[in-house]
mmCIF file of C-alpha atoms in Angstrom:
data_model
loop_
_atom_site.group_PDB
_atom_site.id
_atom_site.type_symbol
_atom_site.label_atom_id
_atom_site.label_comp_id
_atom_site.label_asym_id
_atom_site.label_seq_id
_atom_site.Cartn_x
_atom_site.Cartn_y
_atom_site.Cartn_z
ATOM 1 C CA MET A 11 0.000 0.000 0.000
ATOM 2 C CA HIS A 12 2.978 2.312 0.222
ATOM 3 C CA ILE A 13 3.674 3.920 -3.123
ATOM 4 C CA SER A 14 7.420 4.492 -3.499
ATOM 5 C CA GLU A 15 9.278 7.618 -4.565
ATOM 6 C CA GLY A 16 9.556 8.312 -8.242
ATOM 7 C CA VAL A 17 6.515 6.315 -9.324
ATOM 8 C CA LEU A 18 3.862 9.018 -9.503
ATOM 9 C CA SER A 19 3.810 12.197 -11.572
ATOM 10 C CA ALA A 20 4.019 15.633 -9.980
ATOM 11 C CA PRO A 21 0.328 16.585 -10.419
ATOM 12 C CA VAL A 22 -0.804 13.379 -8.709
ATOM 13 C CA LEU A 23 1.619 14.004 -5.850
ATOM 14 C CA ALA A 24 0.419 17.594 -5.501
ATOM 15 C CA ALA A 25 -3.243 16.594 -5.538
ATOM 16 C CA GLY A 26 -2.632 13.927 -2.886
ATOM 17 C CA ALA A 27 -0.681 16.364 -0.735
ATOM 18 C CA SER A 28 -3.367 19.047 -0.837
ATOM 19 C CA LEU A 29 -6.214 16.604 -0.119
ATOM 20 C CA SER A 30 -4.275 15.178 2.798
ATOM 21 C CA ALA A 31 -3.342 18.625 4.106
ATOM 22 C CA ALA A 32 -7.014 19.562 4.166
ATOM 23 C CA GLY A 33 -7.893 16.292 5.911
ATOM 24 C CA VAL A 34 -5.147 16.725 8.495
ATOM 25 C CA ALA A 35 -6.158 20.326 9.193
ATOM 26 C CA LEU A 36 -9.781 19.289 9.716
ATOM 27 C CA GLY A 37 -8.698 16.334 11.837
ATOM 28 C CA LEU A 38 -6.548 18.504 14.092
ATOM 29 C CA LYS A 39 -9.333 21.030 14.476
ATOM 30 C CA LYS A 40 -12.124 18.573 15.138
ATOM 31 C CA THR A 41 -10.309 16.470 17.712
ATOM 32 C CA PRO A 42 -11.339 17.308 21.273
ATOM 33 C CA TYR A 43 -8.668 17.529 23.932
ATOM 34 C CA GLU A 44 -9.722 14.293 25.621
ATOM 35 C CA LYS A 45 -9.381 12.315 22.440
ATOM 36 C CA ILE A 46 -5.750 13.192 21.689
ATOM 37 C CA PRO A 47 -4.256 10.249 23.626
ATOM 38 C CA GLN A 48 -6.426 7.881 21.575
ATOM 39 C CA VAL A 49 -5.111 9.452 18.399
ATOM 40 C CA GLY A 50 -1.576 8.781 19.605
ATOM 41 C CA LEU A 51 -2.434 5.230 20.556
ATOM 42 C CA PHE A 52 -3.994 4.363 17.226
ATOM 43 C CA SER A 53 -1.287 6.178 15.323
ATOM 44 C CA SER A 54 1.202 3.867 17.059
ATOM 45 C CA ALA A 55 -0.939 0.835 16.241
ATOM 46 C CA PHE A 56 -1.053 1.896 12.597
ATOM 47 C CA PHE A 57 2.695 2.530 12.588
ATOM 48 C CA VAL A 58 3.491 -0.925 13.942
ATOM 49 C CA ALA A 59 0.813 -2.749 11.928
ATOM 50 C CA SER A 60 2.786 -2.267 8.726
ATOM 51 C CA LEU A 61 5.372 -4.658 10.141
ATOM 52 C CA ILE A 62 2.879 -7.450 10.563
ATOM 53 C CA HIS A 63 3.209 -9.414 7.416
ATOM 54 C CA VAL A 64 0.344 -11.524 6.130
ATOM 55 C CA PRO A 65 1.985 -14.548 4.507
ATOM 56 C CA LEU A 66 -0.846 -15.318 2.079
ATOM 57 C CA GLY A 67 -1.531 -14.396 -1.496
ATOM 58 C CA PRO A 68 0.719 -13.645 -4.442
ATOM 59 C CA THR A 69 2.945 -10.859 -3.072
ATOM 60 C CA SER A 70 4.159 -9.381 0.141
ATOM 61 C CA VAL A 71 1.427 -7.576 2.055
ATOM 62 C CA HIS A 72 0.986 -6.364 5.585
ATOM 63 C CA LEU A 73 -1.721 -5.151 7.920
ATOM 64 C CA VAL A 74 -2.927 -1.577 7.518
ATOM 65 C CA LEU A 75 -5.581 -1.214 10.230
ATOM 66 C CA ASN A 76 -7.035 1.882 8.592
ATOM 67 C CA GLY A 77 -10.597 0.627 9.075
ATOM 68 C CA LEU A 78 -10.151 0.296 12.822
ATOM 69 C CA VAL A 79 -8.283 3.598 13.062
ATOM 70 C CA GLY A 80 -11.126 5.292 11.180
ATOM 71 C CA LEU A 81 -13.878 3.752 13.290
ATOM 72 C CA ILE A 82 -12.320 5.034 16.489
ATOM 73 C CA LEU A 83 -10.833 8.331 15.376
ATOM 74 C CA GLY A 84 -13.062 9.676 12.621
ATOM 75 C CA TRP A 85 -11.457 12.768 11.102
ATOM 76 C CA ALA A 86 -8.479 12.411 13.421
ATOM 77 C CA ALA A 87 -7.503 9.375 11.330
ATOM 78 C CA PHE A 88 -5.847 11.857 8.951
ATOM 79 C CA PRO A 89 -3.215 13.185 11.377
ATOM 80 C CA ALA A 90 -2.812 9.738 12.964
ATOM 81 C CA ILE A 91 -2.106 8.069 9.618
ATOM 82 C CA LEU A 92 0.074 10.928 8.394
ATOM 83 C CA VAL A 93 2.347 10.625 11.413
ATOM 84 C CA GLY A 94 2.421 6.830 11.140
ATOM 85 C CA LEU A 95 3.354 7.010 7.465
ATOM 86 C CA LEU A 96 5.945 9.726 8.019
ATOM 87 C CA LEU A 97 7.730 7.605 10.599
ATOM 88 C CA GLN A 98 7.428 4.498 8.423
ATOM 89 C CA ALA A 99 9.029 6.437 5.595
ATOM 90 C CA LEU A 100 11.836 7.837 7.749
ATOM 91 C CA LEU A 101 12.622 4.768 9.824
ATOM 92 C CA PHE A 102 11.630 1.834 7.612
ATOM 93 C CA GLN A 103 11.989 3.394 4.156
ATOM 94 C CA PHE A 104 8.428 2.296 3.364
ATOM 95 C CA GLY A 105 6.854 4.590 0.800
ATOM 96 C CA GLY A 106 8.560 7.954 0.641
ATOM 97 C CA ILE A 107 8.472 11.584 1.647
ATOM 98 C CA THR A 108 7.210 12.923 -1.668
ATOM 99 C CA THR A 109 4.455 10.309 -1.797
ATOM 100 C CA LEU A 110 3.406 10.987 1.785
ATOM 101 C CA GLY A 111 0.385 13.033 0.737
ATOM 102 C CA VAL A 112 -0.942 10.467 -1.706
ATOM 103 C CA ASN A 113 -0.318 7.576 0.670
ATOM 104 C CA THR A 114 -1.993 9.404 3.555
ATOM 105 C CA PHE A 115 -5.076 10.130 1.491
ATOM 106 C CA ASP A 116 -5.214 6.578 0.102
ATOM 107 C CA MET A 117 -5.420 5.144 3.597
ATOM 108 C CA ALA A 118 -7.090 7.901 5.624
ATOM 109 C CA PHE A 119 -10.011 8.577 3.298
ATOM 110 C CA PRO A 120 -11.228 4.951 3.501
ATOM 111 C CA ALA A 121 -10.778 5.258 7.262
ATOM 112 C CA LEU A 122 -13.114 8.231 7.256
ATOM 113 C CA LEU A 123 -15.585 6.374 5.048
ATOM 114 C CA SER A 124 -15.675 3.475 7.462
ATOM 115 C CA PHE A 125 -16.343 5.960 10.264
ATOM 116 C CA TRP A 126 -19.262 7.500 8.380
ATOM 117 C CA ILE A 127 -20.781 4.297 7.069
ATOM 118 C CA PHE A 128 -20.060 1.746 9.771
ATOM 119 C CA GLY A 129 -19.719 3.979 12.836
ATOM 120 C CA PRO A 130 -23.465 3.920 13.529
ATOM 121 C CA LEU A 131 -23.593 0.128 13.044
ATOM 122 C CA VAL A 132 -20.747 -0.426 15.483
ATOM 123 C CA ARG A 133 -22.620 1.515 18.147
ATOM 124 C CA SER A 134 -25.781 -0.493 17.558
ATOM 125 C CA GLU A 135 -27.596 -2.240 20.408
ATOM 126 C CA SER A 136 -27.282 -5.583 18.682
ATOM 127 C CA GLN A 137 -23.931 -7.277 19.115
ATOM 128 C CA ARG A 138 -24.350 -9.085 15.818
ATOM 129 C CA VAL A 139 -24.924 -5.909 13.826
ATOM 130 C CA ALA A 140 -21.965 -4.264 15.539
ATOM 131 C CA LEU A 141 -19.607 -7.131 14.755
ATOM 132 C CA LEU A 142 -20.768 -7.371 11.163
ATOM 133 C CA GLY A 143 -20.319 -3.611 10.794
ATOM 134 C CA ALA A 144 -16.825 -3.821 12.257
ATOM 135 C CA PHE A 145 -15.860 -6.686 9.955
ATOM 136 C CA LEU A 146 -17.078 -4.790 6.919
ATOM 137 C CA ALA A 147 -15.361 -1.595 8.082
ATOM 138 C CA GLY A 148 -12.031 -3.410 8.373
ATOM 139 C CA ALA A 149 -12.338 -5.288 5.097
ATOM 140 C CA LEU A 150 -13.786 -2.506 2.962
ATOM 141 C CA ALA A 151 -11.297 0.081 4.193
ATOM 142 C CA ILE A 152 -8.565 -2.132 2.736
ATOM 143 C CA LEU A 153 -10.482 -2.611 -0.491
ATOM 144 C CA SER A 154 -11.066 1.092 -0.995
ATOM 145 C CA ALA A 155 -7.481 1.923 -0.069
ATOM 146 C CA GLY A 156 -6.377 -0.587 -2.701
ATOM 147 C CA LEU A 157 -8.647 0.990 -5.289
ATOM 148 C CA LEU A 158 -7.307 4.452 -4.436
ATOM 149 C CA VAL A 159 -3.725 3.190 -4.820
ATOM 150 C CA ALA A 160 -4.690 1.718 -8.163
ATOM 151 C CA SER A 161 -6.262 4.999 -9.265
ATOM 152 C CA ALA A 162 -3.156 6.937 -8.253
ATOM 153 C CA LEU A 163 -1.027 4.516 -10.248
ATOM 154 C CA SER A 164 -3.356 4.633 -13.241
ATOM 155 C CA LEU A 165 -3.168 8.438 -13.298
ATOM 156 C CA THR A 166 0.536 7.997 -13.932
ATOM 157 C CA GLY A 167 0.281 5.511 -16.726
ATOM 158 C CA GLU A 168 -0.234 2.046 -15.316
ATOM 159 C CA ALA A 169 -3.513 0.684 -16.703
ATOM 160 C CA PHE A 170 -6.192 0.942 -14.010
ATOM 161 C CA ARG A 171 -7.612 -2.526 -14.543
ATOM 162 C CA TYR A 172 -4.205 -4.139 -14.306
ATOM 163 C CA ALA A 173 -3.121 -2.115 -11.282
ATOM 164 C CA ALA A 174 -6.448 -2.572 -9.506
ATOM 165 C CA LYS A 175 -6.412 -6.298 -10.126
ATOM 166 C CA ALA A 176 -2.905 -6.633 -8.763
ATOM 167 C CA VAL A 177 -3.544 -4.521 -5.683
ATOM 168 C CA VAL A 178 -6.937 -5.993 -4.839
ATOM 169 C CA LEU A 179 -5.890 -9.607 -5.407
ATOM 170 C CA ALA A 180 -2.839 -9.148 -3.236
ATOM 171 C CA HIS A 181 -4.922 -7.662 -0.455
ATOM 172 C CA LEU A 182 -7.777 -10.182 -0.367
ATOM 173 C CA PRO A 183 -6.176 -12.093 2.535
ATOM 174 C CA VAL A 184 -5.485 -8.850 4.372
ATOM 175 C CA MET A 185 -9.122 -7.856 3.950
ATOM 176 C CA GLY A 186 -10.207 -11.022 5.722
ATOM 177 C CA VAL A 187 -7.614 -10.707 8.473
ATOM 178 C CA GLU A 188 -8.381 -7.051 9.089
ATOM 179 C CA GLY A 189 -12.124 -7.637 9.080
ATOM 180 C CA ILE A 190 -11.740 -10.248 11.806
ATOM 181 C CA LEU A 191 -9.248 -8.151 13.743
ATOM 182 C CA THR A 192 -11.505 -5.097 13.603
ATOM 183 C CA ALA A 193 -14.502 -7.171 14.725
ATOM 184 C CA PHE A 194 -12.537 -8.541 17.691
ATOM 185 C CA SER A 195 -11.302 -5.093 18.648
ATOM 186 C CA VAL A 196 -14.791 -3.647 18.480
ATOM 187 C CA ALA A 197 -16.207 -6.506 20.557
ATOM 188 C CA PHE A 198 -13.492 -5.886 23.129
ATOM 189 C CA LEU A 199 -14.018 -2.130 23.188
ATOM 190 C CA ARG A 200 -17.803 -2.498 23.474
ATOM 191 C CA LYS A 201 -17.261 -4.498 26.610
ATOM 192 C CA VAL A 202 -14.404 -2.556 28.166
ATOM 193 C CA ARG A 203 -14.509 0.985 26.847
ATOM 194 C CA PRO A 204 -17.678 1.630 24.905
ATOM 195 C CA GLU A 205 -17.059 5.378 25.037
ATOM 196 C CA MET A 206 -14.075 4.928 22.707
ATOM 197 C CA LEU A 207 -16.433 3.993 19.917
ATOM 198 C CA GLY A 208 -18.015 7.415 20.257
ATOM 199 C CA GLY A 209 -21.722 7.930 19.959
ATOM 200 C CA SER A 210 -22.927 7.736 23.524
ATOM 201 C CA ARG A 211 -20.638 10.492 24.715
ATOM 202 C CA MET B 7 -3.651 -0.139 27.857
ATOM 203 C CA ARG B 8 -4.378 -3.607 26.684
ATOM 204 C CA TRP B 9 -3.889 -2.589 23.092
ATOM 205 C CA ILE B 10 -0.237 -2.047 23.716
ATOM 206 C CA VAL B 11 -0.028 -5.507 25.231
ATOM 207 C CA LEU B 12 -1.696 -6.945 22.146
ATOM 208 C CA VAL B 13 0.763 -5.197 19.864
ATOM 209 C CA GLY B 14 3.586 -6.394 22.077
ATOM 210 C CA VAL B 15 2.385 -9.974 21.780
ATOM 211 C CA LEU B 16 2.213 -9.743 18.025
ATOM 212 C CA LEU B 17 5.638 -8.189 17.638
ATOM 213 C CA PRO B 18 7.853 -11.244 18.003
ATOM 214 C CA ALA B 19 6.013 -12.928 15.142
ATOM 215 C CA VAL B 20 6.564 -9.899 13.002
ATOM 216 C CA ALA B 21 8.113 -10.290 9.637
ATOM 217 C CA MET B 22 9.130 -7.145 7.883
ATOM 218 C CA ALA B 23 7.199 -6.080 4.864
ATOM 219 C CA HIS B 24 6.617 -3.560 2.276
ATOM 220 C CA ARG B 25 9.528 -2.077 0.687
ATOM 221 C CA VAL B 26 11.324 -3.537 -2.265
ATOM 222 C CA VAL B 27 15.046 -3.909 -2.374
ATOM 223 C CA VAL B 28 17.122 -4.408 -5.467
ATOM 224 C CA PHE B 29 20.591 -5.809 -5.012
ATOM 225 C CA PRO B 30 22.845 -6.178 -8.063
ATOM 226 C CA TYR B 31 26.223 -7.859 -7.890
ATOM 227 C CA TRP B 32 28.924 -9.094 -10.223
ATOM 228 C CA GLU B 33 29.228 -12.741 -10.967
ATOM 229 C CA GLY B 34 32.282 -12.916 -13.162
ATOM 230 C CA GLU B 35 31.468 -11.089 -16.361
ATOM 231 C CA GLU B 36 27.773 -11.199 -15.655
ATOM 232 C CA VAL B 37 25.568 -9.161 -13.400
ATOM 233 C CA ARG B 38 22.993 -10.817 -11.206
ATOM 234 C CA VAL B 39 20.160 -8.796 -9.769
ATOM 235 C CA GLU B 40 18.242 -9.954 -6.724
ATOM 236 C CA ALA B 41 14.912 -8.343 -5.963
ATOM 237 C CA PHE B 42 12.845 -8.930 -2.884
ATOM 238 C CA PHE B 43 10.387 -7.347 -0.528
ATOM 239 C CA SER B 44 11.758 -6.283 2.796
ATOM 240 C CA ASP B 45 10.375 -9.410 4.460
ATOM 241 C CA GLY B 46 12.539 -11.529 2.178
ATOM 242 C CA THR B 47 9.838 -12.621 -0.271
ATOM 243 C CA PRO B 48 11.256 -12.577 -3.799
ATOM 244 C CA VAL B 49 9.723 -10.131 -6.234
ATOM 245 C CA LYS B 50 8.375 -12.328 -9.007
ATOM 246 C CA GLY B 51 8.029 -10.782 -12.440
ATOM 247 C CA GLY B 52 9.313 -7.394 -11.360
ATOM 248 C CA VAL B 53 10.534 -5.192 -14.203
ATOM 249 C CA VAL B 54 14.278 -4.571 -14.090
ATOM 250 C CA ARG B 55 15.777 -1.780 -16.165
ATOM 251 C CA VAL B 56 19.489 -1.166 -16.430
ATOM 252 C CA TYR B 57 20.892 2.241 -17.350
ATOM 253 C CA ASP B 58 24.407 3.468 -18.051
ATOM 254 C CA PRO B 59 25.709 6.602 -16.265
ATOM 255 C CA ALA B 60 24.360 8.781 -19.096
ATOM 256 C CA GLY B 61 20.860 7.511 -18.443
ATOM 257 C CA GLN B 62 20.716 5.363 -21.572
ATOM 258 C CA LEU B 63 18.609 2.209 -21.214
ATOM 259 C CA LEU B 64 20.933 -0.764 -21.684
ATOM 260 C CA THR B 65 18.715 -3.703 -21.034
ATOM 261 C CA GLU B 66 15.348 -4.586 -19.609
ATOM 262 C CA GLY B 67 13.821 -7.769 -18.273
ATOM 263 C CA ARG B 68 11.656 -9.437 -15.672
ATOM 264 C CA THR B 69 12.720 -11.251 -12.545
ATOM 265 C CA ASP B 70 12.087 -14.988 -12.366
ATOM 266 C CA ALA B 71 10.240 -16.928 -9.679
ATOM 267 C CA GLU B 72 13.197 -16.524 -7.319
ATOM 268 C CA GLY B 73 13.298 -12.801 -7.829
ATOM 269 C CA THR B 74 16.540 -12.825 -9.782
ATOM 270 C CA PHE B 75 17.544 -11.503 -13.168
ATOM 271 C CA GLY B 76 20.863 -11.904 -14.918
ATOM 272 C CA PHE B 77 22.479 -10.164 -17.848
ATOM 273 C CA LYS B 78 25.872 -9.630 -19.394
ATOM 274 C CA PRO B 79 26.781 -5.948 -19.677
ATOM 275 C CA GLU B 80 28.940 -4.653 -22.510
ATOM 276 C CA GLY B 81 31.252 -2.557 -20.375
ATOM 277 C CA LYS B 82 32.145 -2.612 -16.734
ATOM 278 C CA GLY B 83 29.672 -0.067 -15.529
ATOM 279 C CA PRO B 84 28.851 1.810 -13.268
ATOM 280 C CA LEU B 85 25.307 0.667 -13.930
ATOM 281 C CA LYS B 86 22.101 1.961 -12.502
ATOM 282 C CA VAL B 87 19.607 -0.814 -11.819
ATOM 283 C CA VAL B 88 15.973 0.160 -11.358
ATOM 284 C CA LEU B 89 13.339 -2.295 -10.163
ATOM 285 C CA GLU B 90 9.630 -1.745 -10.518
ATOM 286 C CA ALA B 91 7.352 -4.215 -8.779
ATOM 287 C CA SER B 92 3.595 -3.978 -9.001
ATOM 288 C CA MET B 93 1.516 -1.790 -6.690
ATOM 289 C CA GLY B 94 3.777 1.236 -6.909
ATOM 290 C CA HIS B 95 6.916 -0.312 -5.498
ATOM 291 C CA LYS B 96 10.151 0.928 -6.910
ATOM 292 C CA ALA B 97 13.777 0.750 -5.912
ATOM 293 C CA GLU B 98 17.112 1.461 -7.511
ATOM 294 C CA ALA B 99 20.727 0.686 -6.876
ATOM 295 C CA VAL B 100 24.033 1.622 -8.458
ATOM 296 C CA LEU B 101 26.471 -1.146 -9.293
ATOM 297 C CA GLU B 102 30.091 -0.028 -9.289
ATOM 298 C CA PRO B 103 32.542 -1.536 -11.772
ATOM 299 C CA GLU B 104 34.070 -4.733 -10.561
ATOM 300 C CA GLY B 105 37.679 -3.931 -9.694
ATOM 301 C CA ALA B 106 38.825 -7.499 -9.184
ATOM 302 C CA SER B 107 37.991 -8.539 -12.721
ATOM 303 C CA GLU B 108 40.692 -6.326 -14.239
ATOM 304 C CA PRO B 109 43.280 -8.639 -15.736
ATOM 305 C CA VAL B 110 46.283 -8.792 -13.433
ATOM 306 C CA GLN B 111 49.451 -9.421 -15.366
ATOM 307 C CA LYS B 112 52.200 -9.181 -12.761
ATOM 308 C CA ALA B 113 52.338 -12.934 -12.185
ATOM 309 C CA LYS B 114 54.131 -13.407 -15.484
ATOM 310 C CA ALA B 115 56.877 -15.942 -15.068
ATOM 311 C CA PRO B 116 60.452 -14.998 -16.139
ATOM 312 C CA PRO B 117 61.243 -16.566 -19.527
ATOM 313 C CA GLU B 118 64.134 -18.821 -18.411
ATOM 314 C CA GLU B 119 61.931 -20.777 -15.975
ATOM 315 C CA VAL B 120 60.021 -23.842 -16.993
ATOM 316 C CA PRO B 121 56.624 -22.754 -18.323
ATOM 317 C CA PRO B 122 53.859 -23.777 -15.926
ATOM 318 C CA ARG B 123 51.978 -26.846 -16.986
ATOM 319 C CA VAL B 124 48.612 -25.375 -16.121
ATOM 320 C CA ASP B 125 46.973 -22.610 -18.026
ATOM 321 C CA LEU B 126 46.965 -19.848 -15.411
ATOM 322 C CA LYS B 127 44.190 -17.968 -17.060
ATOM 323 C CA ALA B 128 41.891 -20.964 -17.177
ATOM 324 C CA LEU B 129 42.764 -21.796 -13.594
ATOM 325 C CA LYS B 130 41.913 -18.294 -12.549
ATOM 326 C CA GLU B 131 38.527 -18.554 -14.239
ATOM 327 C CA VAL B 132 37.781 -21.829 -12.484
ATOM 328 C CA VAL B 133 38.782 -20.468 -9.103
ATOM 329 C CA LYS B 134 36.750 -17.370 -9.675
ATOM 330 C CA GLU B 135 33.694 -19.386 -10.563
ATOM 331 C CA ALA B 136 34.086 -21.603 -7.521
ATOM 332 C CA VAL B 137 34.517 -18.621 -5.228
ATOM 333 C CA ALA B 138 31.463 -16.935 -6.719
ATOM 334 C CA GLU B 139 29.489 -20.089 -6.109
ATOM 335 C CA GLU B 140 30.611 -20.255 -2.475
ATOM 336 C CA VAL B 141 30.132 -16.598 -1.786
ATOM 337 C CA ARG B 142 26.650 -16.319 -3.255
ATOM 338 C CA PRO B 143 24.796 -17.267 -0.050
ATOM 339 C CA ILE B 144 26.813 -14.694 1.852
ATOM 340 C CA ILE B 145 25.950 -12.009 -0.671
ATOM 341 C CA ARG B 146 22.308 -12.944 -0.426
ATOM 342 C CA GLU B 147 22.477 -12.852 3.334
ATOM 343 C CA LEU B 148 24.096 -9.422 3.200
ATOM 344 C CA ALA B 149 21.442 -8.189 0.816
ATOM 345 C CA ARG B 150 18.686 -9.310 3.118
ATOM 346 C CA ARG B 151 20.372 -7.939 6.193
ATOM 347 C CA GLU B 152 20.273 -4.364 5.011
ATOM 348 C CA VAL B 153 16.544 -4.608 4.660
ATOM 349 C CA GLY B 154 14.248 -4.792 7.621
ATOM 350 C CA PRO B 155 13.631 -2.226 10.287
ATOM 351 C CA SER B 156 15.207 -3.064 13.605
ATOM 352 C CA PHE B 157 13.488 -3.270 16.940
ATOM 353 C CA ARG B 158 15.126 0.046 17.742
ATOM 354 C CA ASP B 159 13.409 1.695 14.783
ATOM 355 C CA VAL B 160 10.051 0.431 15.986
ATOM 356 C CA VAL B 161 10.534 1.590 19.558
ATOM 357 C CA GLY B 162 11.906 4.906 18.344
ATOM 358 C CA GLY B 163 8.906 5.456 16.095
ATOM 359 C CA VAL B 164 6.419 4.779 18.864
ATOM 360 C CA GLY B 165 8.380 7.160 21.070
ATOM 361 C CA TRP B 166 8.094 9.865 18.439
ATOM 362 C CA ILE B 167 4.354 9.389 18.271
ATOM 363 C CA VAL B 168 4.044 9.707 22.028
ATOM 364 C CA GLY B 169 6.192 12.842 21.933
ATOM 365 C CA LEU B 170 4.135 14.453 19.168
ATOM 366 C CA MET B 171 1.002 13.596 21.081
ATOM 367 C CA GLY B 172 2.466 15.367 24.110
ATOM 368 C CA ILE B 173 3.215 18.487 22.079
ATOM 369 C CA TRP B 174 -0.301 18.471 20.670
ATOM 370 C CA LEU B 175 -1.794 18.074 24.155
ATOM 371 C CA TYR B 176 0.363 20.914 25.419
ATOM 372 C CA LEU B 177 -0.619 23.241 22.586
ATOM 373 C CA LYS B 178 -4.302 22.488 23.070
ATOM 374 C CA SER B 179 -4.095 22.798 26.834
ATOM 375 C CA ARG B 180 -3.061 26.451 26.550
ATOM 376 C CA ARG B 181 -6.365 27.275 24.912
ATOM 377 C CA PRO B 182 -9.721 27.036 26.661
ATOM 378 C CA ARG B 183 -10.904 23.462 26.572
ATOM 379 C CA GLY B 184 -13.865 21.969 24.844
ATOM 380 C CA GLY B 185 -12.966 22.889 21.260
#
C-alpha cells in the first residue's frame, strides 16, 4: 500500500498532498482535547501494523488497520495516519516523503468512510450488527485503499484494470484478516470501553 | 492499555514487509540482480531496467520466480539498476565496476623458468567461478540484512508518536478546553 518515490507524476503528488493537508487540518481542528491520547495510541498501532506481514496471497502484504483507526478516530484518522506514514518512511523506508500526501489520502479517506458508514452500526444495540459492521469496516477500508492506490497509479500511466487487479488480489487475505481483527477489537471495546467507539458520549 | 499488550504480543512474530530492495552484484562477467520485498519474499516478475551513467537504457527484463535476473553488460559499468514491482513499489541501486575482474598481469613468469603446466588464465577462471558459487549465499544474506527495520526503529517510532502527542496536548491545553 505504500507507493514508493519516483513512481507518480508531480500533479498526482500535488493533488494527494493538498487533499491530505485539508484532511489533516480538519482532523486537528475537530479532535477534542480528551481524544488526543487515543489518536496517539492508534497512530502507534497503525505505525506498527505495517510490520505485521500476512503470509498469504501472491505478493508481500501487511496489515494496515485503517478501518479500525477510522472507526475510532473519525477525522483524526488523517493526522494519525500521516504521522504513522511519516515515521514508516523515515525509519523503515516504506513509501517515501514525496508520496506521503498520496499515501496518507489513500489510507485515511477509507478510514473516514468506514467511520461515516459503519460507525453507527458499530454503536448499535445488537452485538451481531456491531460485529458485522466492524468486519465490513475493516475489510472494505482495505479494499477502498487498494482501489485508491490503483487509481493513483493509473493516473501515472499504469492501466487501471491491471493495477487494480494486482492490488486488490494481493490484499484479499489482508481484507479477511483485518475484518476479523476489527470485529474482535470492536467486541473488546464495546465491553471494556464503549465510550471509545463514540456515539454515547 | 491492553492494546499495547496486544501489539507487544504480536511483535515477536513480526516479519518485515513492504519495501522492495534491489541488489545487483557481479558474478564474473555477468551481473545478477536480486529483488525482494523487505520481508525476504522474492519479487516475481518485477521489471528490471538497467541504465548506463548517461541515463541510456541498456537492457530490460523481468525477474524470475526466485526474484533474480541476470544479464551480461557490454562494459564494466557503473550501472544503474531500477526495479519496478507492481503496486507502486520501486527501488534502484548503483552497481560499481568490478575492480577485481581487471586482468592482473604481474604474475608473469620470467622466460628462463620452466613454463607452468597449467593454463593460469583458465585456472583463474575456475577459481573465480568456484569462489562466486561459495560466496553467493553470503551475498544474499548481506542483501537481506540491510533490509528490515530493527526493533530500535520500531521503539523509536512509537516514542516519536508519544512525543508528538504530548506536544499536541500541550498546545491544546493552553487554549480554553472543549474545542
